[in-house]
Amino acid sequence: MQLVVQNLAKLYDDKRGLAPTSFKVDKGELIAIVGHNGAGKSTLLKMLASWIVPDDGTVMVDGIDLKNRMALAGKVGFIPEDPNLFEFFSVEYNLKLFARLSRTPMSRVEKILDEFKLLAFRRSKVQTLSKGLKQRVNIGRALLADPALLILDEPTSGLDFEMTREIYLLLQSMHAAGKTIIFTSHRPEEIKSLATRIMVLHKSKLIFDGAPHEYFQSDIHDELYSL
Amino acid sequence: MMRNVFILAFNDLAFAFKNKTFLLVLFIPLFVFVTLNFVDETGEDTSKVRIGLLAQETLTPEVSESINAAETYIELTRLTSSEEGVRLLQERELDGVITSSEDASGSLVLLVLKRDSIQTLAIMQTFAALQKTAQGAAPDWISGIDSLHQGGIQRETLPTWVLMLVLLIGFVILPAQVAEEKEKKLLLGLLQTPINEVQWLLAKLILGMTLILTAVLFLHLLGKFGLVHLFDYMALLLAGSFCFSAFGIFLGFLCRTQASARTLGVIFYLPHLLPSAMSDVSEKFTAVAPLLPSYQLYKPLQSILLESASLADMTFDWIYLIVLGSMMCLFSYVLMKKRWLM
């Protein structure tokens, strides 16, 4: 899986968004995108997930233009910050619905329920679950079609320490399974040992793209996060 | 304590302003005001009764002279055939058609669209006044009233109830559901799977049409309304439910939140329901209603349910409904592709 982003841009009326940005992602990378609120992190990920139509630029996934959504369905999985599940229905119903639409065998649902420790909650309505559990269901749902590229927008937002650690372990195991992962975080310190590459967005611009040790050795971290 | 109550009340008002509930609060009285003006305004023209008379019909000299002398109150149209009279009645161009009674008494028979309507009452009052002036106390000139609409008062109201159900689901329920799917990012989640926009739109159309048909069926079962011209009725309901479901989906796409969708829905619902449903009691509504899409459903509904007409006579109406519905689907598709307010 290779992702090539060229001059991707989206500017809102309040001048926030993302200025033209280019980068390339190779198979098996685990990329953390960091930056303050409003830096353009979510806008970038939502464009990669086809949630937002860009003003300009192109995104190619394995040589296929992102505009060709049908050809890429199942290859890219997106997990938004707030779980977007059918709250009135059970965990199992949500997973089965998306499995049916993705033409995924039902055995995959059982596997996801087991892997994500959701068997005990399979009949629970989503609205009765904690945010951490909802996020687990959300990630499990995105993995139903076994996408090669996984995009997560602040997957640990609002979660306690234990749940955050659990999500990071999950990311590590998915990375070990060969998936390419891009996720955003407010907290660079936390992803120090997790990411293989860090990209920093500041005021809608990509200001750093490199290895974690380079980032922490540079002045950028101190300039952005010093009190 | 009261300070907190005021702070909360102010917050609630601000919230109502933000989610456009205030628009609804202002819109409804405005709409009622406009409606009342339409209904109550009485000018010279609106007080005239419009009577049709067959060209070959011979009336008694008293009746004939009285009608000719009362041109301020009666607008007389000469008809070439009784079919023309029926057509003009159905098109609301005439209030009644006068024919001579088949018995030799010289009395008249009045043919109207609805027996219990203000038009019928106006004709009867006008003729009673003319007769009193011409003859004093004498047998009534009009000895019988025939009505094009069949059935009693309950059946007379059936087209209005059906229209209300169709518009309620189309303009109030569906936009809120579409907006909810947008607001909670459920639609975007679904679009992560290999479904395309057209499939999602078709599913929503099926939902809207199923809800409408179920509600109408339930209404018939509860009201024990018999069905006439089942095929024509079903075909018209399908066309109408398609049109207004598509309209509702489009309205849902124009809104970011459920609250906005409900407000916009009501703003569309009332002006579509009332002019059509009240077109029988107001000449001005009769003039305005045909401009609304809802009238293209209401009029054929009336004709099929009350006048035993067939859909073949209403080609314009059902083609209009299908074309409008298709246009709304197209607009929704474009907004969906642009991820409008998602």
XYZ file of C-alpha atoms in Angstrom, chain B residues 13 16-35 263-264 266-267 270-271:
27
model
C -33.913 31.194 24.316
C -33.975 28.125 20.389
C -32.642 31.021 18.335
C -29.575 29.047 17.252
C -31.450 25.911 16.235
C -33.940 28.071 14.299
C -36.953 27.213 16.481
C -37.628 30.958 16.562
C -38.105 30.931 12.821
C -40.892 28.432 13.327
C -42.463 30.500 16.081
C -42.533 33.549 13.811
C -43.457 31.653 10.686
C -46.623 29.985 11.983
C -48.466 33.221 13.031
C -47.346 34.840 9.777
C -48.705 31.913 7.838
C -52.018 31.971 9.740
C -52.306 35.733 9.081
C -51.786 35.276 5.348
C -54.197 32.332 5.306
C -38.070 23.761 11.280
C -37.542 23.766 7.532
C -42.771 22.640 8.983
C -42.078 25.765 6.913
C -48.043 24.131 6.184
C -47.975 26.116 2.928
